[in-house]
PDB file of C-alpha atoms in Angstrom:
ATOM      1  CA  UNK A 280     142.572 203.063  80.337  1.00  0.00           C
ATOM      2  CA  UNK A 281     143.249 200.793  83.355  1.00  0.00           C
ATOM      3  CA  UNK A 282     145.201 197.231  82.035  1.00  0.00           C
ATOM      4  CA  UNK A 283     144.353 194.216  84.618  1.00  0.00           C
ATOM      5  CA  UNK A 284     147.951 193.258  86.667  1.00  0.00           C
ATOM      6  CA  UNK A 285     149.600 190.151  87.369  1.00  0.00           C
ATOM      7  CA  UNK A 286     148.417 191.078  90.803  1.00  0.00           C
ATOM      8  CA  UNK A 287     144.650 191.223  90.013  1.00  0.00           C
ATOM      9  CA  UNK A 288     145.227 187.571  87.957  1.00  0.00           C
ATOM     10  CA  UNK A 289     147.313 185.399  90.314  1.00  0.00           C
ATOM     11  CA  UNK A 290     147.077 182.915  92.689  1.00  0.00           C
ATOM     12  CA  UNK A 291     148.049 183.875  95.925  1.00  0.00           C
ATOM     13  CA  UNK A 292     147.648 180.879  97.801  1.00  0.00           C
ATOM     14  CA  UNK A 293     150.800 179.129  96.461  1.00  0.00           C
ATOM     15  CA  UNK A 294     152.003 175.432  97.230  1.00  0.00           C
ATOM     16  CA  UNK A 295     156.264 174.945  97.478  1.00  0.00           C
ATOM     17  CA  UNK A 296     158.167 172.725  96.913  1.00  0.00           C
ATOM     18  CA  UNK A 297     161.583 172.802  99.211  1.00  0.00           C
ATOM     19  CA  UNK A 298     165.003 172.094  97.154  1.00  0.00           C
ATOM     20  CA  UNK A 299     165.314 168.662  99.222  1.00  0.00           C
ATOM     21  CA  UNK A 300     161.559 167.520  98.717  1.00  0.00           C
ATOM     22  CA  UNK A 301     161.595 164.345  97.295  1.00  0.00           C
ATOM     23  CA  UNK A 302     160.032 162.757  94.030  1.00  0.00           C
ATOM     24  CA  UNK A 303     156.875 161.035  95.416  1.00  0.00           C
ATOM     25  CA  UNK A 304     156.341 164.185  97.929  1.00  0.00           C
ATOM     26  CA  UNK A 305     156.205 166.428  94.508  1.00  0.00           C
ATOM     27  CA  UNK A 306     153.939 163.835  93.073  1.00  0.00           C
ATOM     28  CA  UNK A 307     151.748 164.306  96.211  1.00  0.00           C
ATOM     29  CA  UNK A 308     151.305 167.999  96.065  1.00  0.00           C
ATOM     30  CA  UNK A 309     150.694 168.144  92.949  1.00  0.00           C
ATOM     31  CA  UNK A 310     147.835 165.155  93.060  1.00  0.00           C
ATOM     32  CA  UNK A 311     146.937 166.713  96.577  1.00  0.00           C
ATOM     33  CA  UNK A 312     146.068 170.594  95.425  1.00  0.00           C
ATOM     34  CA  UNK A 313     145.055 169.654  91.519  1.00  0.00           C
ATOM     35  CA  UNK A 314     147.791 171.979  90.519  1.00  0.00           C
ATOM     36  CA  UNK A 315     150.719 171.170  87.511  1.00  0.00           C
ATOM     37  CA  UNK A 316     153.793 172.452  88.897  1.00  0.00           C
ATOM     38  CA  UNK A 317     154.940 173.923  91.647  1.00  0.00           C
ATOM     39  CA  UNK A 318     158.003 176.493  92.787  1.00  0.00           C
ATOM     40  CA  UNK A 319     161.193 175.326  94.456  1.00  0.00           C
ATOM     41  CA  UNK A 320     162.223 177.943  96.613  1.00  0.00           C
ATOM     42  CA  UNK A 321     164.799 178.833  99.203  1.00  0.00           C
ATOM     43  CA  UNK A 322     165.193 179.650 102.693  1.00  0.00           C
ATOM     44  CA  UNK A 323     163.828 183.266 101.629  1.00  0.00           C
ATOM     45  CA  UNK A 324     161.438 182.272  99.992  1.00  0.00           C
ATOM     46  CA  UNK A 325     163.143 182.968  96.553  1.00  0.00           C
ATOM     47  CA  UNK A 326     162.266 181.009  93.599  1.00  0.00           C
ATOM     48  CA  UNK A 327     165.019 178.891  92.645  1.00  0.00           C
ATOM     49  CA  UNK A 328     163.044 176.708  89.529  1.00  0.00           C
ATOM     50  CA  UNK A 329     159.562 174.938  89.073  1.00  0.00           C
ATOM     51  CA  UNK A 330     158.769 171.159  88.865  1.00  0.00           C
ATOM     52  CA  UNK A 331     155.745 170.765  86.554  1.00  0.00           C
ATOM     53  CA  UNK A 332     154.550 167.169  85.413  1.00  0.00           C
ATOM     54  CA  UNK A 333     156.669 166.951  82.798  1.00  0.00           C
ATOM     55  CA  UNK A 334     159.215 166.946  84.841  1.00  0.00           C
ATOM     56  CA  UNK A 335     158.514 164.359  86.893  1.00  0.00           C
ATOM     57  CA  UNK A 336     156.978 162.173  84.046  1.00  0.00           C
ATOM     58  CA  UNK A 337     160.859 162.180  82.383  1.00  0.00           C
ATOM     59  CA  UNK A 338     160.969 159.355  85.455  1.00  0.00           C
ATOM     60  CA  UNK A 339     158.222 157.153  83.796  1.00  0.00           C
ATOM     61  CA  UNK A 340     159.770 158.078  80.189  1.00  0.00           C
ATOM     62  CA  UNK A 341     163.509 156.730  80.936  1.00  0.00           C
ATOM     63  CA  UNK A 342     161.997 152.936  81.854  1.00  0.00           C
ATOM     64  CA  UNK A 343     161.831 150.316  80.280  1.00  0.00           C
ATOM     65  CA  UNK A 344     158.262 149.083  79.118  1.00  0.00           C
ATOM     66  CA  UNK A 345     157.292 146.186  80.357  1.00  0.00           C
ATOM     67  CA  UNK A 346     155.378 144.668  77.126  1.00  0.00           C
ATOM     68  CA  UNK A 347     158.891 145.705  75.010  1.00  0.00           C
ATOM     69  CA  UNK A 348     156.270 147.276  71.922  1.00  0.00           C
ATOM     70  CA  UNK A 349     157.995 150.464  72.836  1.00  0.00           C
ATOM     71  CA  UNK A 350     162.552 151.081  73.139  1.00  0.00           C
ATOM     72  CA  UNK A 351     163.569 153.559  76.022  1.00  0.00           C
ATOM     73  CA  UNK A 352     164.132 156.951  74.064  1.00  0.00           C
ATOM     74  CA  UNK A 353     167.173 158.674  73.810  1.00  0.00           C
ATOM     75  CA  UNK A 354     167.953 161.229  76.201  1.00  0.00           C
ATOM     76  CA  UNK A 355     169.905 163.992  76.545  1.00  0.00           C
ATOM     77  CA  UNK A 356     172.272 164.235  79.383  1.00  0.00           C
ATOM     78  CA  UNK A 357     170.142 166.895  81.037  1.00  0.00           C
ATOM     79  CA  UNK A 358     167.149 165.294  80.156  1.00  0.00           C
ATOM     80  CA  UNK A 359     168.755 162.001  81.784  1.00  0.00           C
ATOM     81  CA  UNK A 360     169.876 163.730  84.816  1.00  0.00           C
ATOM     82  CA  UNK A 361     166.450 164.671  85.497  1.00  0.00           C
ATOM     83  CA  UNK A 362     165.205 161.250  84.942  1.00  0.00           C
ATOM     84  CA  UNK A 363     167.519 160.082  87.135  1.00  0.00           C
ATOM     85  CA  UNK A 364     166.573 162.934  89.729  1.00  0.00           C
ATOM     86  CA  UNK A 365     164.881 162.230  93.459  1.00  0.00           C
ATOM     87  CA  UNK A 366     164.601 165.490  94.809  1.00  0.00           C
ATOM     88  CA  UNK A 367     163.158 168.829  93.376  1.00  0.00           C
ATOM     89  CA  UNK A 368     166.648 170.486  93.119  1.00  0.00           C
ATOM     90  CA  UNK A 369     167.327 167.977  90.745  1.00  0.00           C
ATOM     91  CA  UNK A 370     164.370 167.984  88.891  1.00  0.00           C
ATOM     92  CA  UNK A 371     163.428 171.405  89.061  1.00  0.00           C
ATOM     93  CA  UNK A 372     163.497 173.300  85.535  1.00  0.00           C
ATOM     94  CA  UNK A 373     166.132 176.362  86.536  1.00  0.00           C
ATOM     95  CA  UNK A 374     166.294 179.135  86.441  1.00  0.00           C
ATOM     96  CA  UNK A 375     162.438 180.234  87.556  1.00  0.00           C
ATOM     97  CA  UNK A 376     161.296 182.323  85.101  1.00  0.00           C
ATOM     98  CA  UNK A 377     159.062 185.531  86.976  1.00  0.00           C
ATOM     99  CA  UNK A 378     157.212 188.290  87.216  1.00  0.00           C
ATOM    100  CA  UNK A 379     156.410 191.246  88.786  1.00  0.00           C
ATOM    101  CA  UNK A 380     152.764 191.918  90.248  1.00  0.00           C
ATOM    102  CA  UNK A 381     152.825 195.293  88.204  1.00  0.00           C
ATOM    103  CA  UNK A 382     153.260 193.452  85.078  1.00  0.00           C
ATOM    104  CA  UNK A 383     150.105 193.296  82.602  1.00  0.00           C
ATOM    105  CA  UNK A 384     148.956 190.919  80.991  1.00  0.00           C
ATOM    106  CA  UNK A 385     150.802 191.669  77.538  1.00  0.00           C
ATOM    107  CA  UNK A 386     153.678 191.752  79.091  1.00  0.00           C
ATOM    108  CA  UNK A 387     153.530 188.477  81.516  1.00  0.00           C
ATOM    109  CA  UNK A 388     152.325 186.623  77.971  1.00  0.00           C
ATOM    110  CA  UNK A 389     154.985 187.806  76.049  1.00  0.00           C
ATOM    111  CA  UNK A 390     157.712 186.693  78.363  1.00  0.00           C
ATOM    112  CA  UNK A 391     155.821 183.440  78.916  1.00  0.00           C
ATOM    113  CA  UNK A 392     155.809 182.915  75.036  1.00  0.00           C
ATOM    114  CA  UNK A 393     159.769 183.928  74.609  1.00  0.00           C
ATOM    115  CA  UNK A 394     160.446 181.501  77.492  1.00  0.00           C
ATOM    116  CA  UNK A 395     158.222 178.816  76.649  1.00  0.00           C
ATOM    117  CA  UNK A 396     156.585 178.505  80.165  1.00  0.00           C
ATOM    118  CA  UNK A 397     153.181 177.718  81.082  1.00  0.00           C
ATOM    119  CA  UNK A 398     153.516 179.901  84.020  1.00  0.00           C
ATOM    120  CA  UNK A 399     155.049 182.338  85.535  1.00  0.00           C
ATOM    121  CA  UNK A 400     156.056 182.999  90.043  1.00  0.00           C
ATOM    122  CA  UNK A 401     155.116 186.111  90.417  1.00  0.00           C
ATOM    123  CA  UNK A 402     158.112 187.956  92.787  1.00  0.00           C
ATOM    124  CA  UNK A 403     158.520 191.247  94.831  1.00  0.00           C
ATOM    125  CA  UNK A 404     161.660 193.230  94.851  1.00  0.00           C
ATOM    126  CA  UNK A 405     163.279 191.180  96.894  1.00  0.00           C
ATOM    127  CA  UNK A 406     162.622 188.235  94.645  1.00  0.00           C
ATOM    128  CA  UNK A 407     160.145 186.875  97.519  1.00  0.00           C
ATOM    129  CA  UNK A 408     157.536 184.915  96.060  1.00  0.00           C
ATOM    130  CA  UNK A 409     153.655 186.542  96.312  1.00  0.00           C
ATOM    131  CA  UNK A 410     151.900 184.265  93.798  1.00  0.00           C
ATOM    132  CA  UNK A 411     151.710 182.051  90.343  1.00  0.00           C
ATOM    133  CA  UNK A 412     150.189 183.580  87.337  1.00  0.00           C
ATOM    134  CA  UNK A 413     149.372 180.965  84.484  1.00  0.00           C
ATOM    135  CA  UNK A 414     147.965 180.936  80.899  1.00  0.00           C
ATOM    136  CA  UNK A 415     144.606 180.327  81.731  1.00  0.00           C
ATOM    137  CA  UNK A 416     144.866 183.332  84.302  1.00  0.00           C
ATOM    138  CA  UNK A 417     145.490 185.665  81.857  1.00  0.00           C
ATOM    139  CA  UNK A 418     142.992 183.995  79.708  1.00  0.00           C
ATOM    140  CA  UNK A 419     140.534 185.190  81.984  1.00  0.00           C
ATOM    141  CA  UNK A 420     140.628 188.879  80.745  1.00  0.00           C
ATOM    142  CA  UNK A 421     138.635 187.555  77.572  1.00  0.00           C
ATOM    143  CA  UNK A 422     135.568 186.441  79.818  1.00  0.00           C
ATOM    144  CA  UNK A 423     134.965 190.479  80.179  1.00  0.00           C
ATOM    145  CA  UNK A 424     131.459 191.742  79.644  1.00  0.00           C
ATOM    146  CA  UNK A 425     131.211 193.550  76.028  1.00  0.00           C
ATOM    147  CA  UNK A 426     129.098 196.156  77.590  1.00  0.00           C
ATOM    148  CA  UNK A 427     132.390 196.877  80.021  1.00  0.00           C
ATOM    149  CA  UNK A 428     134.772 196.615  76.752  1.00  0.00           C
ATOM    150  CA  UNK A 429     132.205 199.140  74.622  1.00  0.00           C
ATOM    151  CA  UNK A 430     131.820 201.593  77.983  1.00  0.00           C
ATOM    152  CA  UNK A 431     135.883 201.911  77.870  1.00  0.00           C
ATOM    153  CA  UNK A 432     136.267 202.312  74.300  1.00  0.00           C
ATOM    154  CA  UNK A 433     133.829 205.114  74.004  1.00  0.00           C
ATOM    155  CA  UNK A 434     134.286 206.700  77.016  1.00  0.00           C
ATOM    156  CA  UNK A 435     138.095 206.183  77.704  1.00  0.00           C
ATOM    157  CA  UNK A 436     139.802 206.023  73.940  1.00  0.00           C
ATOM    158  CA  UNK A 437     137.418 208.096  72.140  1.00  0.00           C
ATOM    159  CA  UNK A 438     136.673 210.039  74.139  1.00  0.00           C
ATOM    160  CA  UNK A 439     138.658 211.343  77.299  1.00  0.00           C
ATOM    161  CA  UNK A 440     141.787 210.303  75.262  1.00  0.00           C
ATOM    162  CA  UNK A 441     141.097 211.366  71.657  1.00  0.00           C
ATOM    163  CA  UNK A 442     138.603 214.111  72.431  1.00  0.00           C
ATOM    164  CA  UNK A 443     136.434 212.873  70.285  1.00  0.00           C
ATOM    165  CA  UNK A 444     132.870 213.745  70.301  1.00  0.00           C
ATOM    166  CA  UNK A 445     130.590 210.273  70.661  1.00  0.00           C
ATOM    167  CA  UNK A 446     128.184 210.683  67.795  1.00  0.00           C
ATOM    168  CA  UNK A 447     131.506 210.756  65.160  1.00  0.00           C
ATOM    169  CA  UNK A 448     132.960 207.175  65.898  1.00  0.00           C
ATOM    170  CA  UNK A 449     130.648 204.232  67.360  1.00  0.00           C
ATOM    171  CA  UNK A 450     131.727 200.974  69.115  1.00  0.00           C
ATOM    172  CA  UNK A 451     129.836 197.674  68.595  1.00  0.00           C
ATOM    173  CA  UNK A 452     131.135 194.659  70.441  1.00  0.00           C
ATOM    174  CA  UNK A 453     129.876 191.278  69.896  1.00  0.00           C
ATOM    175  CA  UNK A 454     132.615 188.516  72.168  1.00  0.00           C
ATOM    176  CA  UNK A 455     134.888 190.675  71.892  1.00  0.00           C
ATOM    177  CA  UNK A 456     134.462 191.526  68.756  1.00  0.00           C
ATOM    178  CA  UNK A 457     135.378 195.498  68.420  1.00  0.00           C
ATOM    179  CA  UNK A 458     133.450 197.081  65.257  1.00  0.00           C
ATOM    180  CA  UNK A 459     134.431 200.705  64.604  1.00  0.00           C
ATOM    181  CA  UNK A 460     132.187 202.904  62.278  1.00  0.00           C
ATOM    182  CA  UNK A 461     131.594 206.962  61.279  1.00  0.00           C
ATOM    183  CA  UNK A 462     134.068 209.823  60.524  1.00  0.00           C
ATOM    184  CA  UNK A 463     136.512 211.444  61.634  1.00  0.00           C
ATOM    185  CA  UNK A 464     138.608 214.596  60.928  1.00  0.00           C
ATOM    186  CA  UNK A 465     142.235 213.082  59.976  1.00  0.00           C
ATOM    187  CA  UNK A 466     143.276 209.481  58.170  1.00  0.00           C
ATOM    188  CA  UNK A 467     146.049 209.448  60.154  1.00  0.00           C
ATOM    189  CA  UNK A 468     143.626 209.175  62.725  1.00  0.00           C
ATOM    190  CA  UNK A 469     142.371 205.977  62.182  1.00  0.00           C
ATOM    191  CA  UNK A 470     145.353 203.783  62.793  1.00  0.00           C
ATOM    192  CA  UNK A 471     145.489 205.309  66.022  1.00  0.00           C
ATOM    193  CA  UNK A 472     142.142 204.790  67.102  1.00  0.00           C
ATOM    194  CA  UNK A 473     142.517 200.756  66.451  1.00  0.00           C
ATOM    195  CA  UNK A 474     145.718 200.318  68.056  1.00  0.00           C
ATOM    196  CA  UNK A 475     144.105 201.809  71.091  1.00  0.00           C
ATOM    197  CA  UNK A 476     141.086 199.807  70.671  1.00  0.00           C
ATOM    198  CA  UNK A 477     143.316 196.344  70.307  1.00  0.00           C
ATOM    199  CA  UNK A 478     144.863 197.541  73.541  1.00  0.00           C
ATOM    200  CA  UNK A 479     141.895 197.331  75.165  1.00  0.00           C
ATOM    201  CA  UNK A 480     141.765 194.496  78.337  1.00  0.00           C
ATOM    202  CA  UNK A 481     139.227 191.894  76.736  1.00  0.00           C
ATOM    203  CA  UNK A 482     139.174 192.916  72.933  1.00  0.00           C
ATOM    204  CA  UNK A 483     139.505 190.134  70.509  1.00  0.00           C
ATOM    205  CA  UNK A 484     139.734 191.687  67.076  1.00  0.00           C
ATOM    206  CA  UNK A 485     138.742 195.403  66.162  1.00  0.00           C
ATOM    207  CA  UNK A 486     137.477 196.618  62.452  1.00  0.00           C
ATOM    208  CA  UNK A 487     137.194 199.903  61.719  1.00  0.00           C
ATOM    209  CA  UNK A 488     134.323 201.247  58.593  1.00  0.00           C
ATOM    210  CA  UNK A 489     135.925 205.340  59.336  1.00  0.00           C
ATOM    211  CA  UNK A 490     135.740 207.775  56.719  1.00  0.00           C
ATOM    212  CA  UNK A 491     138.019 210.551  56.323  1.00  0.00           C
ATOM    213  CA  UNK A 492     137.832 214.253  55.427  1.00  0.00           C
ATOM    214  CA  UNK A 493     141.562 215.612  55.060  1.00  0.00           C
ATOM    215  CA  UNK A 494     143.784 212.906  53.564  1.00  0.00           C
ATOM    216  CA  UNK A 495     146.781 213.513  55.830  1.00  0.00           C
ATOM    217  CA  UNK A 496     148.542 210.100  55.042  1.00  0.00           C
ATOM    218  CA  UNK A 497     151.442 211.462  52.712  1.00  0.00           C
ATOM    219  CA  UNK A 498     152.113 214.108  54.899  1.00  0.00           C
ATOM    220  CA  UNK A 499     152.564 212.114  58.271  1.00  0.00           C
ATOM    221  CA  UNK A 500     153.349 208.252  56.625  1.00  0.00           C
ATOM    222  CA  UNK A 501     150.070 206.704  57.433  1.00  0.00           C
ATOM    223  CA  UNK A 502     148.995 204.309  56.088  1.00  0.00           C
TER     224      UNK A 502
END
């Protein structure tokens, strides 16, 4: 089965920020390229942190409305030193959190989730930067054709990797949908056959109607 990359998702064409940039030059690339955030990186090109919007809005946050309806929050002392920040060092959320191109995409959403990012630099071995993977880039693995998802289930999970023959398991996909149907030698089986078929680049859910003929379950810990 062949998993889409980080590589095959990301943006290549990357806009940095430079430690010393200043505020209203962040403000400008972002406004400029209709992007979020951006990577601060070093004289190698390393990722050093990202300044997103939110970022910079902790400036507009930390003064004082003008009609009074509203009392400047309470901040925390990192939270005020960004608000008080004028360059992208010091506004920069740090450490950058990355990825490898290699990655897929379960793995560049997991770490994304853990770490609470929206995105993710994507780095080489020698932490050089090569693109920006985001959520909605790995989002786009759902817009896959069903006819592509049904062709790989059949032919690469049932088949080539479970040896099964096509006329004992079928594959309906309706967006996304996986719907799994006939018999097959083994319960134990069955488990199997979903996980692959939830592994699947594309698949949103997958149910399984499989019948059994040896009930192998006590002897192996199936379910």
């Amino acid at each position: 089965m062949h998993h889409r990359t980080v590589e095959e998702l990301m943006s290549r064409d990357v806009v940095r920020a430079r430690p010393a940039t200043p505020f209203k030059e962040l403000v400008r690339l972002l406004e400029e390229n209709d992007v979020t955030a951006v990577p601060v990186v070093d004289e190698l090109d390393r990722p050093m942190g990202v300044v997103s919007e939110a970022d910079l809005l902790r400036k507009s946050a930390d003064q004082a409305d003008p009609t009074g309806r509203t009392p400047i929050p309470h901040l925390e002392a990192w939270e005020r030193a960004k608000a008080e920040g004028s360059r992208a060092e010091e506004l920069m959320s740090a450490p950058a959190v990355c990825a490898r191109p290699e990655w897929t995409v379960v793995e560049a959403a997991r770490l994304m989730e853990s770490q609470n990012v929206k995105r993710l630099p994507v780095v080489d071995d020698a932490d050089r930067l090569l693109g920006i993977v985001s959520r909605g880039d790995l989002l786009r693995v759902f817009l896959r054709r069903d006819d592509a998802i049904r062709e790989e289930i059949t032919g690469d999970v049932l088949r080539r990797t479970l040896g099964l023959d096509p006329r004992d398991v079928t594959a309906e996909v309706r967006d996304g949908r996986v719907a799994l149907a006939g018999t097959v030698e083994h319960r134990s089986l069955i488990p199997v056959i979903e996980q692959l078929c939830r592994g699947v680049d594309g698949v949103v859910s997958v149910t399984a109607q499989i019948a059994f003929r040896t009930d192998d379950a006590r002897d192996t810990g199936a379910p």
